[in-house]
Each structure stands twice: as structure tokens, then as C-alpha cells.
mmCIF file of C-alpha atoms in Angstrom:
data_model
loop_
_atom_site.group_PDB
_atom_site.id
_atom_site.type_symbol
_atom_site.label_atom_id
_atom_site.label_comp_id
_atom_site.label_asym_id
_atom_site.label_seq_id
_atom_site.Cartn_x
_atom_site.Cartn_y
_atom_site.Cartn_z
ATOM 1 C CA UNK K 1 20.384 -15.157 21.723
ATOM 2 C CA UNK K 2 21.149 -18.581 22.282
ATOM 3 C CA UNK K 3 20.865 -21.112 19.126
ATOM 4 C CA UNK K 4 17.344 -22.603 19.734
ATOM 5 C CA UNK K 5 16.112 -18.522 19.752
ATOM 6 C CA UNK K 6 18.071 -18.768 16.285
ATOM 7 C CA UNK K 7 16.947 -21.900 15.012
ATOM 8 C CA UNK K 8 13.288 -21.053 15.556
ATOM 9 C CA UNK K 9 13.828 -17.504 14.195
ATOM 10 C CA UNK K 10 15.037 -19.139 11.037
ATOM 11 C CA UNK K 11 12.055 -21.583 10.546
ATOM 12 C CA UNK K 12 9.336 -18.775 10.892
ATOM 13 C CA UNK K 13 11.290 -16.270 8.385
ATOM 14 C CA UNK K 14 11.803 -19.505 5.888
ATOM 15 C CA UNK K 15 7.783 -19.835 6.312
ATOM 16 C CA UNK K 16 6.785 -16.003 6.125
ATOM 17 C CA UNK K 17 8.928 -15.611 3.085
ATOM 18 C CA UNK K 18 5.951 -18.207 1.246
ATOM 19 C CA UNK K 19 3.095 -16.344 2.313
ATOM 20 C CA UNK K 20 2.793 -12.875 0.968
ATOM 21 C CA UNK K 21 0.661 -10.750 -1.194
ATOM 22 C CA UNK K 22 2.198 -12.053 -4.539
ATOM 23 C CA UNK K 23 1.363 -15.653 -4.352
ATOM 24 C CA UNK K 24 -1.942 -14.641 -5.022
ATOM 25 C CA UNK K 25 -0.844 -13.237 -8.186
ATOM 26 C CA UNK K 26 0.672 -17.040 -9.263
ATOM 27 C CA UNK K 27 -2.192 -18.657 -7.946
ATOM 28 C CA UNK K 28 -4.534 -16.713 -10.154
ATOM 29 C CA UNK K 29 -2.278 -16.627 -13.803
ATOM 30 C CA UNK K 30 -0.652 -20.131 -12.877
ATOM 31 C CA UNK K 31 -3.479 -22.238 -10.994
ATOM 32 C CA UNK K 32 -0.317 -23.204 -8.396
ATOM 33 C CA UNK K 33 -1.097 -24.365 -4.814
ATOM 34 C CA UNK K 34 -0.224 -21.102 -2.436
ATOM 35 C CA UNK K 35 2.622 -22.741 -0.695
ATOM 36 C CA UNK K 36 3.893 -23.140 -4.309
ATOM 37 C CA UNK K 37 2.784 -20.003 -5.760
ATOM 38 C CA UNK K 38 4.607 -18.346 -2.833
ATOM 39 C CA UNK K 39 8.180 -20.356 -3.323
ATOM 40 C CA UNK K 40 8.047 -19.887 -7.151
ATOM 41 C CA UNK K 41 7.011 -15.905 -6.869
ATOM 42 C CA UNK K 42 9.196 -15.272 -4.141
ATOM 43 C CA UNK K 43 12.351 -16.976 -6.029
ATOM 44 C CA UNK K 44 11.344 -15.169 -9.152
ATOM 45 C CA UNK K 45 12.121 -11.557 -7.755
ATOM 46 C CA UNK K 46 15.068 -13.298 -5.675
ATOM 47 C CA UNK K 47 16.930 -13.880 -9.063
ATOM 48 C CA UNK K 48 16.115 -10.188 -10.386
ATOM 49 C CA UNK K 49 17.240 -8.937 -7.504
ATOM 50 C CA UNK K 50 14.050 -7.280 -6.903
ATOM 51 C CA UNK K 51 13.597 -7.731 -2.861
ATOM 52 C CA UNK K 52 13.957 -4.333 -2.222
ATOM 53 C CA UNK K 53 11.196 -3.655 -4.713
ATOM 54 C CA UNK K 54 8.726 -6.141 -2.375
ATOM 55 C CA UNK K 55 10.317 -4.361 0.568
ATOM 56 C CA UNK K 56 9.090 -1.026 -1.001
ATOM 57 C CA UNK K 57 5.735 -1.746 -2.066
ATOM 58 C CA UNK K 58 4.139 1.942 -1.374
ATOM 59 C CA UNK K 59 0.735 1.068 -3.437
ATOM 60 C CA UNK K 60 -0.695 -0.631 -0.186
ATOM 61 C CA UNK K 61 -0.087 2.564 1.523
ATOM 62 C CA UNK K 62 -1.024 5.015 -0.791
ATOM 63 C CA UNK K 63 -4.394 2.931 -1.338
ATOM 64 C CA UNK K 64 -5.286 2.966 1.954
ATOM 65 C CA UNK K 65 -4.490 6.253 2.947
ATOM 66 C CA UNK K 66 -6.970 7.434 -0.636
ATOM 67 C CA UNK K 67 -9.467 4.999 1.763
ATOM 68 C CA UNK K 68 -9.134 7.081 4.553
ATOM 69 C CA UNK K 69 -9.761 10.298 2.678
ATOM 70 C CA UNK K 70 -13.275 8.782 1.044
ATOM 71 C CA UNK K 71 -13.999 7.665 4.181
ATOM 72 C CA UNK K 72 -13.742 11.249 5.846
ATOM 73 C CA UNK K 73 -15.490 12.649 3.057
ATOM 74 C CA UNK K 74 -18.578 10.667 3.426
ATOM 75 C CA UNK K 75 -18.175 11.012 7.127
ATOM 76 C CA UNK K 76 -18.244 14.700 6.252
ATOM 77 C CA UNK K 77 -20.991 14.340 4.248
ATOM 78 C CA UNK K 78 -22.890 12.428 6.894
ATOM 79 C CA UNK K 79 -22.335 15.117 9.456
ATOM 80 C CA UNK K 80 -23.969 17.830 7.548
ATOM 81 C CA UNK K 81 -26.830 16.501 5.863
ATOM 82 C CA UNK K 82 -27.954 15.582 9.041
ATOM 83 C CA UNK K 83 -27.341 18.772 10.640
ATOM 84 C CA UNK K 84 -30.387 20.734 11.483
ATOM 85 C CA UNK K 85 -28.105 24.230 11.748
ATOM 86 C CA UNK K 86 -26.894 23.509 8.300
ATOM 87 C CA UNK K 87 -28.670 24.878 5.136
ATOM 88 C CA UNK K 88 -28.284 20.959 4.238
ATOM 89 C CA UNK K 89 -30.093 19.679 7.089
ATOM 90 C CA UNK K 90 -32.721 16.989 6.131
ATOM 91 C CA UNK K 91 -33.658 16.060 9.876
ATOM 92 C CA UNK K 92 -33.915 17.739 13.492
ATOM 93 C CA UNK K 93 -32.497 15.742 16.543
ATOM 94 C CA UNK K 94 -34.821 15.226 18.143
ATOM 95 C CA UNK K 95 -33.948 11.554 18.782
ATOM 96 C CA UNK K 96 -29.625 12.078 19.521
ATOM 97 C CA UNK K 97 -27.366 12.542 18.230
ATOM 98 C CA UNK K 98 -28.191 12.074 14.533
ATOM 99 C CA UNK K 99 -25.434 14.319 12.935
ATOM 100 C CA UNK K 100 -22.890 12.143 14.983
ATOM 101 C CA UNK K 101 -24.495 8.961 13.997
ATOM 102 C CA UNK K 102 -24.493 9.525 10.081
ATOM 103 C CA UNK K 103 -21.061 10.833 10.272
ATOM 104 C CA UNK K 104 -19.557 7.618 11.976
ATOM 105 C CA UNK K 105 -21.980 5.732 9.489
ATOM 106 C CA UNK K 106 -20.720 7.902 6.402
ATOM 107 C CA UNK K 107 -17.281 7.390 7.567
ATOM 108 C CA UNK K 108 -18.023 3.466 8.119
ATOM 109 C CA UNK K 109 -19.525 2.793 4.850
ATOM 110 C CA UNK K 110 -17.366 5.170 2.634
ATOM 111 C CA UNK K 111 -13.928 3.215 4.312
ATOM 112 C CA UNK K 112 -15.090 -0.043 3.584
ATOM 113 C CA UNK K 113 -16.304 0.524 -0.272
ATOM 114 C CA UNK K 114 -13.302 2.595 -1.002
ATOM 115 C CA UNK K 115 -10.783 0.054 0.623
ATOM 116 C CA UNK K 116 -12.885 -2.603 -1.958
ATOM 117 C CA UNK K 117 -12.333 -0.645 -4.582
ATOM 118 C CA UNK K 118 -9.025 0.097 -3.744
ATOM 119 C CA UNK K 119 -7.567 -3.601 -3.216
ATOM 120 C CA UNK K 120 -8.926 -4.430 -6.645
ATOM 121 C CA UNK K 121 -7.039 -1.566 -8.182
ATOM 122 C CA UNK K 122 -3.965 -2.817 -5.545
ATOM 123 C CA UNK K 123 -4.160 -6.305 -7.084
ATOM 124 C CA UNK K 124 -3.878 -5.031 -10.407
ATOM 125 C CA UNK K 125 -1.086 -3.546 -9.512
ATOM 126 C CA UNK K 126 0.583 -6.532 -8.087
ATOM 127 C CA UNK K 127 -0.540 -8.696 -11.318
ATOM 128 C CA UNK K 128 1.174 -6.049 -13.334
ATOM 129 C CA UNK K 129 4.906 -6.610 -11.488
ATOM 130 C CA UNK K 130 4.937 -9.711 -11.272
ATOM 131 C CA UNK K 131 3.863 -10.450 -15.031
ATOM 132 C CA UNK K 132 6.403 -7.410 -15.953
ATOM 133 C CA UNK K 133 9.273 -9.642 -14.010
ATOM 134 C CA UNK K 134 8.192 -13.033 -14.981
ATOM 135 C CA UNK K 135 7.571 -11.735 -18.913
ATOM 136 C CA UNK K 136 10.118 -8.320 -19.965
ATOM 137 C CA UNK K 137 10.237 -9.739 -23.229
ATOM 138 C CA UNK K 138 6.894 -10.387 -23.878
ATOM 139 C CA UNK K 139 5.828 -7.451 -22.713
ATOM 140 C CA UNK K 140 8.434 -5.527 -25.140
ATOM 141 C CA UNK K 141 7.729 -7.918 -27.913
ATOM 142 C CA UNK K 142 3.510 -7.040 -27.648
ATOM 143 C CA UNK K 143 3.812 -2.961 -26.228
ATOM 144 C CA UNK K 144 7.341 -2.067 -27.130
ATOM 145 C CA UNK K 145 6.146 1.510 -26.352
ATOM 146 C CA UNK K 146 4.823 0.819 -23.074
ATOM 147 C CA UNK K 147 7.264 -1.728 -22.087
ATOM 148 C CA UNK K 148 9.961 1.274 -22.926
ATOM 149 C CA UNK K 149 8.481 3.796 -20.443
ATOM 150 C CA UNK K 150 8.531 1.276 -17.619
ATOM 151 C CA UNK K 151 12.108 0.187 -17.867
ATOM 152 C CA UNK K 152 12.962 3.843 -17.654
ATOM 153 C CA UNK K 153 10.413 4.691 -14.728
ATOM 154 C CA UNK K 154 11.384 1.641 -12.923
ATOM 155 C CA UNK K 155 15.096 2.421 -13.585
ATOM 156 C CA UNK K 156 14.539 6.021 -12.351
ATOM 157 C CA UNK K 157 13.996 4.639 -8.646
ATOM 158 C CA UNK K 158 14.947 1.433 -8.515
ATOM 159 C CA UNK K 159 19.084 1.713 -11.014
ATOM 160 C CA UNK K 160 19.824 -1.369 -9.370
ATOM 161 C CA UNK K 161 17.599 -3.485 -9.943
ATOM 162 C CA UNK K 162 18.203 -4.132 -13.695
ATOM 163 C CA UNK K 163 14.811 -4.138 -15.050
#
């Protein structure tokens, strides 16, 4: 790579680095700009040396995969209520392929409400790191009990880190 590919590589990873899932989490318990919220949230797990932590964020995945799984449920669902061979079935087809239909629409409707659901419970999530590595003492000082069981489960995976 020559030093302009280098240069240019450098700018965009200075500028993804300030937009990520946990500025949203400053922007809502601080009121900063994004671009700000970003900086300050990003420099925050920087000095707890947490960036492997933000590297491993699983909750995204695991979220989305409980989506997909709702979503094939109701597509299941769809399929055999509609079914006129099943004991279920509340229709003939006599107009298509209705079973077909109501399982693409089960499957449809069930992703996008569970992934709704599922991003609020994500952002919760997120709200509760960040607050846990802006606030350890806080959080000890208010739920010593609770603050207690997360040092030891975050310790458990992450021994580095220094939670």
C-alpha cells in the first residue's frame, strides 16, 4: 500500500471509531451531540481497557438470532393454520397458495416485532455497560450485592480487563 492508501485508511477508522452503538447510550443519559457522545464513550472504555469487550459484544447476535426463531415460529404457525390438510386448517385454497402466503406473512411480521422487542432489551443492555464503566462505584455504593456478582461474572470472561 502506498501512503495515500494509508493516509485515507487512517481518516475513515479515526471517523468509524465515533459512530457506534454506544454513543447512543451518552446521548440519551448525557444530552451530548453524537459526534461527542461517540469521542467521550469511545475514550471511556479506551482507558479501562475495555475494547475487546466492544469487540465482543455477543448480545446483538444472540438477539437477533432469538428474532429469527420467533420469526420461524409464527411462520410455522402461519403455515398450518392455513392448511386445509391440517386438523388446524381455518381455510381451503382455493385462491393459491394460502398456506405459503401466511407462512411468509407469519414469518414477516413475527421477525420484525421480535427484532423491536429485542433492540429495546439490546439497548438496555448497552445502557447497563456503559453506566457500569462510567459509574463502578456508584453502582457498588447503591447495589453492593449486585455490583459484587458482576465484577466476578465480568472477571470470569473478560480477567483482563480489570473491572
Amino acid at each position: 500500500m502506498n501512503q495515500s492508501h494509508i493516509a485515507t485508511l487512517s481518516i475513515i477508522t479515526s471517523i468509524i471509531k465515533y459512530f457506534n452503538k454506544w454513543a447512543f447510550v451518552y446521548v440519551g443519559l448525557y444530552g451530548y451531540s453524537y459526534l461527542e457522545a461517540g469521542k467521550n464513550v469511545f475514550t471511556l472504555f479506551k482507558n479501562r481497557g475495555w475494547e475487546a469487550i466492544i469487540a465482543d459484544d455477543l448480545v446483538s447476535n444472540v438477539f437477533f438470532f432469538l428474532s429469527l426463531v420467533v420469526g420461524l415460529i409464527c411462520c410455522l404457525i402461519g403455515y398450518t393454520a392455513f392448511d386445509e390438510n391440517s386438523p388446524a386448517g381455518w381455510f381451503d385454497n382455493a385462491y393459491g397458495n394460502v398456506p405459503g402466503t401466511c407462512a411468509t406473512l407469519g414469518f414477516i411480521v413475527g421477525l420484525v416485532l421480535a427484532s423491536i422487542l429485542m433492540s429495546t432489551i439490546a439497548s438496555a443492555v448497552n445502557t447497563v455497560i456503559v453506566c457500569f464503566a462510567e459509574g463502578p462505584a456508584e453502582f457498588e455504593a447503591n447495589h453492593p450485592e449486585l455490583s459484587r456478582k458482576m465484577r466476578d461474572t465480568w472477571l470470569q470472561f473478560y480477567p483482563s480487563c480489570g473491572a
